[in-house]
PDB file of C-alpha atoms in Angstrom:
ATOM      1  CA  MET A 192     115.282 139.061 244.970  1.00 71.00           C
ATOM      2  CA  SER A 193     116.925 140.842 242.119  1.00 79.00           C
ATOM      3  CA  LEU A 194     119.291 143.846 242.420  1.00 86.00           C
ATOM      4  CA  TYR A 195     119.324 146.658 239.920  1.00 88.00           C
ATOM      5  CA  PRO A 196     121.917 149.380 239.293  1.00 88.00           C
ATOM      6  CA  SER A 197     119.172 152.047 238.804  1.00 88.00           C
ATOM      7  CA  LEU A 198     115.467 152.671 239.295  1.00 88.00           C
ATOM      8  CA  GLU A 199     114.962 152.839 235.502  1.00 82.00           C
ATOM      9  CA  ASP A 200     116.410 149.236 235.185  1.00 84.00           C
ATOM     10  CA  LEU A 201     113.975 148.054 237.978  1.00 87.00           C
ATOM     11  CA  LYS A 202     110.931 149.645 236.344  1.00 82.00           C
ATOM     12  CA  VAL A 203     111.677 148.296 232.781  1.00 82.00           C
ATOM     13  CA  ASP A 204     112.405 144.872 234.099  1.00 83.00           C
ATOM     14  CA  LYS A 205     109.018 144.843 235.785  1.00 84.00           C
ATOM     15  CA  VAL A 206     107.278 145.938 232.660  1.00 79.00           C
ATOM     16  CA  ILE A 207     109.032 143.111 230.711  1.00 77.00           C
ATOM     17  CA  LYS A 208     108.205 140.503 233.408  1.00 80.00           C
ATOM     18  CA  ALA A 209     104.536 141.615 233.401  1.00 80.00           C
ATOM     19  CA  GLN A 210     104.240 141.478 229.603  1.00 73.00           C
ATOM     20  CA  ALA A 211     106.048 138.143 229.501  1.00 74.00           C
ATOM     21  CA  GLN A 212     103.556 136.818 232.072  1.00 76.00           C
ATOM     22  CA  PHE A 213     100.675 138.033 229.931  1.00 73.00           C
ATOM     23  CA  ALA A 214     102.145 136.401 226.863  1.00 71.00           C
ATOM     24  CA  GLN A 215     102.530 133.065 228.801  1.00 72.00           C
ATOM     25  CA  THR A 216      98.928 133.043 229.936  1.00 73.00           C
ATOM     26  CA  ALA A 217      97.318 134.378 226.864  1.00 62.00           C
ATOM     27  CA  THR A 218      99.149 132.409 224.172  1.00 57.00           C
ATOM     28  CA  PRO A 219     100.840 129.049 224.872  1.00 59.00           C
ATOM     29  CA  MET A 220     104.389 129.364 223.757  1.00 55.00           C
ATOM     30  CA  PRO A 221     106.722 126.443 222.783  1.00 58.00           C
ATOM     31  CA  ALA A 222     109.588 125.524 225.052  1.00 56.00           C
ATOM     32  CA  ILE A 223     112.947 127.049 224.151  1.00 53.00           C
ATOM     33  CA  THR A 224     115.464 124.480 222.985  1.00 53.00           C
ATOM     34  CA  GLU A 225     119.168 124.714 222.984  1.00 53.00           C
ATOM     35  CA  GLY A 226     119.162 128.240 224.494  1.00 51.00           C
ATOM     36  CA  THR A 227     117.758 129.938 221.365  1.00 51.00           C
ATOM     37  CA  TYR A 228     114.796 132.131 221.141  1.00 48.00           C
ATOM     38  CA  GLN A 229     112.657 132.741 218.134  1.00 53.00           C
ATOM     39  CA  PRO A 230     110.448 135.879 218.328  1.00 51.00           C
ATOM     40  CA  GLN A 231     106.783 135.344 217.829  1.00 50.00           C
ATOM     41  CA  PRO A 232     104.650 137.902 215.961  1.00 48.00           C
ATOM     42  CA  ALA A 233     102.482 140.126 218.094  1.00 43.00           C
ATOM     43  CA  THR A 234      98.771 139.365 218.270  1.00 42.00           C
ATOM     44  CA  ALA A 235      96.520 142.158 217.197  1.00 41.00           C
ATOM     45  CA  GLY A 236      94.798 143.876 220.158  1.00 41.00           C
ATOM     46  CA  MET A 237      97.316 142.448 222.664  1.00 41.00           C
ATOM     47  CA  PRO A 238     100.030 144.493 224.396  1.00 43.00           C
ATOM     48  CA  GLY A 239     102.449 142.090 222.621  1.00 42.00           C
ATOM     49  CA  SER A 240     102.658 138.304 222.866  1.00 40.00           C
ATOM     50  CA  SER A 241     106.359 138.019 222.090  1.00 45.00           C
ATOM     51  CA  LEU A 242     108.530 137.308 225.152  1.00 46.00           C
ATOM     52  CA  TYR A 243     110.321 140.476 224.848  1.00 45.00           C
ATOM     53  CA  PRO A 244     107.545 143.067 223.759  1.00 46.00           C
ATOM     54  CA  ASN A 245     108.150 146.062 221.764  1.00 52.00           C
ATOM     55  CA  LEU A 246     108.840 148.958 224.254  1.00 53.00           C
ATOM     56  CA  GLU A 247     108.339 151.687 221.813  1.00 52.00           C
ATOM     57  CA  GLU A 248     104.816 152.271 223.119  1.00 53.00           C
ATOM     58  CA  LEU A 249     106.539 153.496 226.366  1.00 52.00           C
ATOM     59  CA  GLY A 250     108.255 156.145 224.337  1.00 51.00           C
ATOM     60  CA  ASP A 251     109.762 158.619 226.776  1.00 55.00           C
ATOM     61  CA  TYR A 252     108.915 156.306 229.798  1.00 58.00           C
ATOM     62  CA  MET A 253     110.524 158.054 232.781  1.00 61.00           C
ATOM     63  CA  GLY A 254     111.979 160.623 230.479  1.00 64.00           C
ATOM     64  CA  LEU A 255     114.020 157.889 228.775  1.00 65.00           C
ATOM     65  CA  ALA A 256     114.046 157.353 224.968  1.00 62.00           C
ATOM     66  CA  LEU A 257     113.861 153.541 225.147  1.00 61.00           C
ATOM     67  CA  ASN A 258     114.884 151.304 222.248  1.00 60.00           C
ATOM     68  CA  SER A 259     113.291 147.892 222.200  1.00 60.00           C
ATOM     69  CA  ASP A 260     116.211 146.292 220.295  1.00 62.00           C
ATOM     70  CA  GLU A 261     118.779 147.770 222.777  1.00 61.00           C
ATOM     71  CA  VAL A 262     116.686 146.369 225.780  1.00 62.00           C
ATOM     72  CA  GLN A 263     116.614 142.937 224.231  1.00 61.00           C
ATOM     73  CA  ARG A 264     120.377 142.994 223.607  1.00 60.00           C
ATOM     74  CA  ASN A 265     120.845 143.800 227.297  1.00 59.00           C
ATOM     75  CA  LEU A 266     118.881 140.762 228.435  1.00 57.00           C
ATOM     76  CA  ALA A 267     119.707 137.084 227.788  1.00 51.00           C
ATOM     77  CA  LEU A 268     117.318 134.105 227.712  1.00 38.00           C
ATOM     78  CA  MET A 269     117.589 131.178 230.129  1.00 38.00           C
ATOM     79  CA  PRO A 270     116.177 127.832 228.882  1.00 39.00           C
ATOM     80  CA  VAL A 271     114.001 126.482 231.645  1.00 39.00           C
ATOM     81  CA  ALA A 272     111.635 123.471 232.079  1.00 40.00           C
ATOM     82  CA  ASP A 273     109.589 122.160 229.032  1.00 41.00           C
ATOM     83  CA  ASN A 274     106.354 123.604 230.393  1.00 38.00           C
ATOM     84  CA  GLN A 275     107.713 127.065 230.926  1.00 37.00           C
ATOM     85  CA  VAL A 276     108.796 129.975 228.781  1.00 36.00           C
ATOM     86  CA  ALA A 277     112.078 131.662 229.310  1.00 37.00           C
ATOM     87  CA  VAL A 278     112.596 134.455 231.712  1.00 39.00           C
ATOM     88  CA  PRO A 279     114.649 137.559 231.211  1.00 41.00           C
ATOM     89  CA  PHE A 280     118.002 137.369 232.945  1.00 41.00           C
ATOM     90  CA  SER A 281     121.082 139.559 232.932  1.00 43.00           C
ATOM     91  CA  ALA A 282     123.839 139.264 235.441  1.00 47.00           C
ATOM     92  CA  GLY A 283     126.195 142.292 235.504  1.00 50.00           C
ATOM     93  CA  VAL A 284     128.219 143.898 238.307  1.00 58.00           C
ATOM     94  CA  GLY A 285     127.266 142.176 241.498  1.00 61.00           C
ATOM     95  CA  GLY A 286     124.856 139.962 239.625  1.00 73.00           C
ATOM     96  CA  MET A 287     122.423 142.883 238.975  1.00 80.00           C
ATOM     97  CA  VAL A 288     119.717 142.891 236.312  1.00 80.00           C
ATOM     98  CA  ARG A 289     120.367 145.636 233.792  1.00 80.00           C
ATOM     99  CA  PRO A 290     117.858 145.884 230.942  1.00 77.00           C
ATOM    100  CA  VAL A 291     118.460 149.617 230.430  1.00 76.00           C
ATOM    101  CA  THR A 292     122.088 149.998 231.742  1.00 80.00           C
ATOM    102  CA  GLY A 293     123.348 147.016 229.896  1.00 77.00           C
ATOM    103  CA  ALA A 294     127.055 146.193 229.538  1.00 79.00           C
ATOM    104  CA  ASP A 295     128.057 149.736 230.596  1.00 81.00           C
ATOM    105  CA  VAL A 296     131.724 150.294 231.099  1.00 86.00           C
ATOM    106  CA  GLY A 297     131.309 153.103 233.565  1.00 87.00           C
ATOM    107  CA  ILE A 298     129.426 151.127 236.260  1.00 88.00           C
ATOM    108  CA  ARG A 299     132.236 148.482 236.153  1.00 89.00           C
ATOM    109  CA  ARG A 300     134.920 151.132 236.458  1.00 91.00           C
ATOM    110  CA  ALA A 301     133.108 152.836 239.290  1.00 92.00           C
ATOM    111  CA  GLU A 302     132.406 149.736 241.212  1.00 91.00           C
ATOM    112  CA  ILE A 303     133.276 149.839 244.966  1.00 93.00           C
ATOM    113  CA  ARG A 304     134.075 146.286 245.837  1.00 91.00           C
ATOM    114  CA  PRO A 305     133.424 144.884 249.287  1.00 90.00           C
ATOM    115  CA  GLY A 306     136.368 143.136 251.198  1.00 92.00           C
ATOM    116  CA  LEU A 307     140.075 143.732 251.016  1.00 96.00           C
ATOM    117  CA  ARG A 308     142.677 143.600 248.201  1.00 95.00           C
ATOM    118  CA  GLU A 309     146.458 143.449 248.163  1.00 96.00           C
ATOM    119  CA  VAL A 310     148.376 146.035 246.076  1.00 96.00           C
ATOM    120  CA  ILE A 311     151.986 145.699 245.099  1.00 95.00           C
ATOM    121  CA  LEU A 312     153.847 148.798 244.283  1.00 94.00           C
ATOM    122  CA  CYS A 313     157.368 149.803 243.175  1.00 94.00           C
ATOM    123  CA  LYS A 314     158.998 153.166 243.208  1.00 94.00           C
ATOM    124  CA  ASP A 315     159.752 155.267 240.147  1.00 93.00           C
ATOM    125  CA  GLN A 316     163.164 156.570 239.077  1.00 93.00           C
ATOM    126  CA  ASP A 317     162.887 159.366 241.658  1.00 92.00           C
ATOM    127  CA  GLY A 318     162.178 156.921 244.453  1.00 92.00           C
ATOM    128  CA  LYS A 319     158.408 157.798 244.783  1.00 93.00           C
ATOM    129  CA  VAL A 320     155.161 156.006 244.476  1.00 95.00           C
ATOM    130  CA  GLY A 321     152.937 158.952 243.677  1.00 94.00           C
ATOM    131  CA  LEU A 322     150.821 158.811 246.777  1.00 95.00           C
ATOM    132  CA  ARG A 323     149.770 161.283 249.390  1.00 95.00           C
ATOM    133  CA  LEU A 324     147.994 159.887 252.472  1.00 96.00           C
ATOM    134  CA  ARG A 325     145.586 161.395 255.128  1.00 95.00           C
ATOM    135  CA  ALA A 326     144.897 160.101 258.600  1.00 95.00           C
ATOM    136  CA  ILE A 327     141.284 160.268 259.598  1.00 93.00           C
ATOM    137  CA  ASP A 328     139.509 158.641 262.684  1.00 94.00           C
ATOM    138  CA  ASN A 329     142.570 156.303 263.387  1.00 96.00           C
ATOM    139  CA  GLY A 330     142.627 155.241 259.764  1.00 96.00           C
ATOM    140  CA  VAL A 331     144.999 155.998 256.860  1.00 97.00           C
ATOM    141  CA  PHE A 332     143.427 157.078 253.533  1.00 97.00           C
ATOM    142  CA  VAL A 333     144.584 157.927 250.057  1.00 97.00           C
ATOM    143  CA  GLN A 334     144.339 161.683 249.753  1.00 96.00           C
ATOM    144  CA  LEU A 335     145.984 162.025 246.285  1.00 94.00           C
ATOM    145  CA  VAL A 336     147.229 159.763 243.445  1.00 95.00           C
ATOM    146  CA  GLN A 337     149.439 161.343 240.828  1.00 93.00           C
ATOM    147  CA  ALA A 338     148.653 160.626 237.318  1.00 90.00           C
ATOM    148  CA  ASN A 339     150.713 157.808 235.585  1.00 92.00           C
ATOM    149  CA  SER A 340     152.486 157.138 238.949  1.00 94.00           C
ATOM    150  CA  PRO A 341     153.143 153.590 240.239  1.00 95.00           C
ATOM    151  CA  ALA A 342     150.205 154.111 242.602  1.00 96.00           C
ATOM    152  CA  ALA A 343     147.844 155.078 239.727  1.00 95.00           C
ATOM    153  CA  LEU A 344     149.048 152.162 237.589  1.00 94.00           C
ATOM    154  CA  ALA A 345     148.392 149.774 240.543  1.00 94.00           C
ATOM    155  CA  GLY A 346     144.815 151.048 240.716  1.00 94.00           C
ATOM    156  CA  LEU A 347     144.785 153.039 243.897  1.00 96.00           C
ATOM    157  CA  ARG A 348     142.162 155.794 244.101  1.00 96.00           C
ATOM    158  CA  PHE A 349     141.204 158.836 246.227  1.00 96.00           C
ATOM    159  CA  GLY A 350     139.488 157.710 249.376  1.00 96.00           C
ATOM    160  CA  ASP A 351     140.807 154.135 249.561  1.00 97.00           C
ATOM    161  CA  GLN A 352     141.812 153.042 253.025  1.00 97.00           C
ATOM    162  CA  VAL A 353     145.280 151.599 253.479  1.00 98.00           C
ATOM    163  CA  LEU A 354     145.130 148.834 256.224  1.00 98.00           C
ATOM    164  CA  GLN A 355     148.652 147.622 256.036  1.00 97.00           C
ATOM    165  CA  ILE A 356     152.073 148.666 254.646  1.00 97.00           C
ATOM    166  CA  ASN A 357     154.492 145.768 254.270  1.00 96.00           C
ATOM    167  CA  GLY A 358     152.684 143.733 256.911  1.00 95.00           C
ATOM    168  CA  GLN A 359     152.416 146.533 259.509  1.00 96.00           C
ATOM    169  CA  ASN A 360     148.970 147.582 260.622  1.00 97.00           C
ATOM    170  CA  CYS A 361     148.240 151.251 259.940  1.00 97.00           C
ATOM    171  CA  ALA A 362     145.463 151.720 262.616  1.00 96.00           C
ATOM    172  CA  GLY A 363     146.245 154.744 264.669  1.00 96.00           C
ATOM    173  CA  TRP A 364     149.191 155.850 262.607  1.00 97.00           C
ATOM    174  CA  SER A 365     149.890 159.498 261.936  1.00 96.00           C
ATOM    175  CA  VAL A 366     150.253 160.592 258.323  1.00 95.00           C
ATOM    176  CA  ASP A 367     153.942 161.214 258.956  1.00 96.00           C
ATOM    177  CA  LYS A 368     154.408 157.721 260.092  1.00 97.00           C
ATOM    178  CA  ALA A 369     152.635 156.357 257.012  1.00 96.00           C
ATOM    179  CA  HIS A 370     154.788 158.411 254.636  1.00 96.00           C
ATOM    180  CA  LYS A 371     157.992 157.419 256.439  1.00 96.00           C
ATOM    181  CA  ALA A 372     156.955 153.723 256.056  1.00 96.00           C
ATOM    182  CA  LEU A 373     156.489 154.233 252.225  1.00 95.00           C
ATOM    183  CA  LYS A 374     159.859 156.080 252.081  1.00 94.00           C
ATOM    184  CA  ALA A 375     161.744 153.468 254.024  1.00 94.00           C
ATOM    185  CA  ALA A 376     160.375 150.489 251.830  1.00 94.00           C
ATOM    186  CA  ALA A 377     162.321 148.750 249.210  1.00 93.00           C
ATOM    187  CA  GLU A 378     162.143 150.313 245.732  1.00 92.00           C
ATOM    188  CA  THR A 379     161.215 147.088 244.020  1.00 92.00           C
ATOM    189  CA  ARG A 380     158.315 145.837 246.205  1.00 94.00           C
ATOM    190  CA  ILE A 381     155.865 147.585 248.548  1.00 96.00           C
ATOM    191  CA  GLU A 382     152.895 145.540 249.782  1.00 96.00           C
ATOM    192  CA  LEU A 383     149.689 147.320 250.750  1.00 97.00           C
ATOM    193  CA  VAL A 384     146.308 145.845 251.965  1.00 97.00           C
ATOM    194  CA  VAL A 385     143.554 148.264 250.857  1.00 98.00           C
ATOM    195  CA  ARG A 386     139.872 148.640 251.353  1.00 97.00           C
ATOM    196  CA  ASP A 387     137.984 150.264 248.393  1.00 96.00           C
ATOM    197  CA  ARG A 388     136.707 153.858 249.268  1.00 96.00           C
ATOM    198  CA  PRO A 389     134.641 153.232 252.489  1.00 96.00           C
ATOM    199  CA  PHE A 390     133.425 156.868 252.447  1.00 96.00           C
ATOM    200  CA  GLN A 391     132.092 156.938 249.035  1.00 97.00           C
ATOM    201  CA  ARG A 392     129.101 155.484 247.142  1.00 95.00           C
ATOM    202  CA  THR A 393     127.995 155.239 243.637  1.00 96.00           C
ATOM    203  CA  VAL A 394     124.720 156.138 241.879  1.00 96.00           C
ATOM    204  CA  THR A 395     123.858 155.010 238.377  1.00 95.00           C
ATOM    205  CA  MET A 396     121.608 157.313 236.441  1.00 94.00           C
ATOM    206  CA  HIS A 397     120.264 157.701 232.886  1.00 93.00           C
ATOM    207  CA  LYS A 398     120.160 160.668 230.687  1.00 91.00           C
ATOM    208  CA  ASP A 399     116.718 161.766 229.466  1.00 89.00           C
ATOM    209  CA  SER A 400     115.850 162.459 225.813  1.00 85.00           C
ATOM    210  CA  SER A 401     117.429 165.977 226.251  1.00 88.00           C
ATOM    211  CA  GLY A 402     120.692 164.518 227.504  1.00 90.00           C
ATOM    212  CA  HIS A 403     120.330 165.508 231.192  1.00 91.00           C
ATOM    213  CA  VAL A 404     120.223 163.510 234.371  1.00 93.00           C
ATOM    214  CA  GLY A 405     118.815 166.234 236.487  1.00 94.00           C
ATOM    215  CA  PHE A 406     121.271 167.699 239.078  1.00 97.00           C
ATOM    216  CA  ILE A 407     123.094 171.017 239.390  1.00 96.00           C
ATOM    217  CA  TYR A 408     126.667 171.381 240.848  1.00 97.00           C
ATOM    218  CA  LYS A 409     129.117 174.160 241.806  1.00 97.00           C
ATOM    219  CA  SER A 410     132.762 173.816 242.394  1.00 96.00           C
ATOM    220  CA  GLY A 411     132.264 169.913 242.166  1.00 96.00           C
ATOM    221  CA  LYS A 412     129.556 169.946 244.830  1.00 97.00           C
ATOM    222  CA  ILE A 413     125.971 168.858 244.090  1.00 98.00           C
ATOM    223  CA  THR A 414     123.776 171.765 245.109  1.00 97.00           C
ATOM    224  CA  SER A 415     120.317 170.824 243.880  1.00 97.00           C
ATOM    225  CA  LEU A 416     118.211 168.170 242.030  1.00 97.00           C
ATOM    226  CA  VAL A 417     115.658 168.462 239.380  1.00 95.00           C
ATOM    227  CA  LYS A 418     112.264 167.122 240.427  1.00 92.00           C
ATOM    228  CA  ASP A 419     111.506 163.730 238.933  1.00 89.00           C
ATOM    229  CA  GLY A 420     114.842 163.549 237.195  1.00 92.00           C
ATOM    230  CA  SER A 421     116.979 160.431 237.052  1.00 93.00           C
ATOM    231  CA  ALA A 422     119.364 161.789 239.725  1.00 95.00           C
ATOM    232  CA  ALA A 423     116.517 162.371 242.239  1.00 95.00           C
ATOM    233  CA  ARG A 424     114.803 159.037 241.547  1.00 93.00           C
ATOM    234  CA  ASN A 425     118.087 157.165 242.101  1.00 95.00           C
ATOM    235  CA  GLY A 426     119.069 158.811 245.241  1.00 94.00           C
ATOM    236  CA  LEU A 427     121.712 161.380 244.349  1.00 96.00           C
ATOM    237  CA  LEU A 428     122.290 163.719 247.316  1.00 96.00           C
ATOM    238  CA  THR A 429     122.959 167.399 247.683  1.00 97.00           C
ATOM    239  CA  ASP A 430     125.961 168.563 249.700  1.00 97.00           C
ATOM    240  CA  HIS A 431     127.924 165.740 248.271  1.00 98.00           C
ATOM    241  CA  TYR A 432     131.099 166.202 246.125  1.00 98.00           C
ATOM    242  CA  ILE A 433     131.518 164.462 242.685  1.00 97.00           C
ATOM    243  CA  CYS A 434     134.610 162.274 242.994  1.00 97.00           C
ATOM    244  CA  GLU A 435     134.318 160.341 239.896  1.00 97.00           C
ATOM    245  CA  ILE A 436     132.216 160.154 236.700  1.00 97.00           C
ATOM    246  CA  ASN A 437     132.107 156.635 235.231  1.00 95.00           C
ATOM    247  CA  GLY A 438     135.145 155.713 237.142  1.00 94.00           C
ATOM    248  CA  GLN A 439     137.183 158.746 235.920  1.00 94.00           C
ATOM    249  CA  ASN A 440     138.483 160.995 238.690  1.00 94.00           C
ATOM    250  CA  VAL A 441     137.205 164.546 238.495  1.00 95.00           C
ATOM    251  CA  ILE A 442     138.617 166.004 241.869  1.00 94.00           C
ATOM    252  CA  GLY A 443     140.201 169.255 241.231  1.00 91.00           C
ATOM    253  CA  LEU A 444     138.810 169.808 237.810  1.00 94.00           C
ATOM    254  CA  LYS A 445     136.957 173.040 236.876  1.00 96.00           C
ATOM    255  CA  ASP A 446     133.154 173.001 236.555  1.00 97.00           C
ATOM    256  CA  SER A 447     133.540 173.511 232.866  1.00 96.00           C
ATOM    257  CA  GLN A 448     135.783 170.303 232.556  1.00 97.00           C
ATOM    258  CA  ILE A 449     133.255 168.394 234.583  1.00 97.00           C
ATOM    259  CA  LYS A 450     130.553 169.608 232.345  1.00 96.00           C
ATOM    260  CA  ASP A 451     132.478 168.343 229.218  1.00 96.00           C
ATOM    261  CA  ILE A 452     132.781 164.880 230.796  1.00 96.00           C
ATOM    262  CA  LEU A 453     129.176 164.753 231.673  1.00 95.00           C
ATOM    263  CA  SER A 454     128.022 165.873 228.307  1.00 94.00           C
ATOM    264  CA  THR A 455     130.282 163.292 226.411  1.00 94.00           C
ATOM    265  CA  SER A 456     129.395 160.335 228.780  1.00 93.00           C
ATOM    266  CA  PRO A 457     127.120 157.652 227.506  1.00 91.00           C
ATOM    267  CA  THR A 458     123.446 157.438 228.397  1.00 90.00           C
ATOM    268  CA  ALA A 459     124.019 155.484 231.387  1.00 92.00           C
ATOM    269  CA  MET A 460     126.192 157.486 233.925  1.00 93.00           C
ATOM    270  CA  THR A 461     127.657 156.401 237.213  1.00 96.00           C
ATOM    271  CA  ILE A 462     128.617 159.133 239.695  1.00 97.00           C
ATOM    272  CA  THR A 463     130.813 158.501 242.726  1.00 97.00           C
ATOM    273  CA  MET A 464     130.196 160.961 245.498  1.00 97.00           C
ATOM    274  CA  MET A 465     131.356 161.689 249.078  1.00 97.00           C
ATOM    275  CA  PRO A 466     129.620 163.681 251.801  1.00 97.00           C
ATOM    276  CA  LYS A 467     130.816 167.356 251.951  1.00 96.00           C
ATOM    277  CA  PHE A 468     132.102 167.175 255.652  1.00 94.00           C
ATOM    278  CA  ILE A 469     134.175 164.061 254.945  1.00 94.00           C
ATOM    279  CA  TYR A 470     135.453 165.313 251.592  1.00 96.00           C
ATOM    280  CA  GLU A 471     136.603 168.667 252.892  1.00 94.00           C
ATOM    281  CA  HIS A 472     138.335 166.947 255.763  1.00 92.00           C
ATOM    282  CA  MET A 473     139.900 164.498 253.382  1.00 92.00           C
ATOM    283  CA  ILE A 474     141.400 167.105 251.014  1.00 89.00           C
ATOM    284  CA  LYS A 475     142.552 169.461 253.736  1.00 82.00           C
ATOM    285  CA  ARG A 476     146.411 169.721 253.792  1.00 71.00           C
TER     286      ARG A 476
END
């Protein structure tokens, strides 16, 4: 079963598959050789007999201004058996099919990966790593990462869970003990074991023809959704704080600054959010 980054990707992929199936049953098509595809002219009176039909008739489908050429570029063709036509295929982040989202950089930057990773840090000339931690529910979490610090350069982000510091398990530690462990560590090598942002999740949406995804926010918190907008369709939730936009941290920014980032982001937009009660507990000093 295929996975999709957004509902728009799912719906457009279903349209493509349905029209490709129609083309296969209505007009026999030659097998694809050597992984190449030669478009066939559309037959009059048919919805389109080429494998990737022209999607312009969908126009503002789901509020999107779809471009047939762009959708075709976002999909690849897989040669299959001699008696079959090719099927649309596009493996992106997590093997997801992305006919609308395509090779969007934001979704890759915002990805919350499962499992654990090891992070190696060193201290700067002031003997600091640029990291502030927070103890929550017997776990240690990243509360703040200073810009251009060793922690930022190593890829640590707000909400990451620190499981070990130099081989010592952090479960049950106080924040003072965690900070003391960092302070006592050698300047040239600090080993952390980290789990990516367990309290956060990402939602990928698409701007409509007017450049909106359909949500309202105040002080960084999502307050309401526009009915039938991309945000509502894809499960964005109110009473959640925006932590990142396309992988860019926006915590602490003014609403006007967040608006600038939203307005200049590409058509595909990935929001990283955190529930209000966890966020407010996380940032509390």
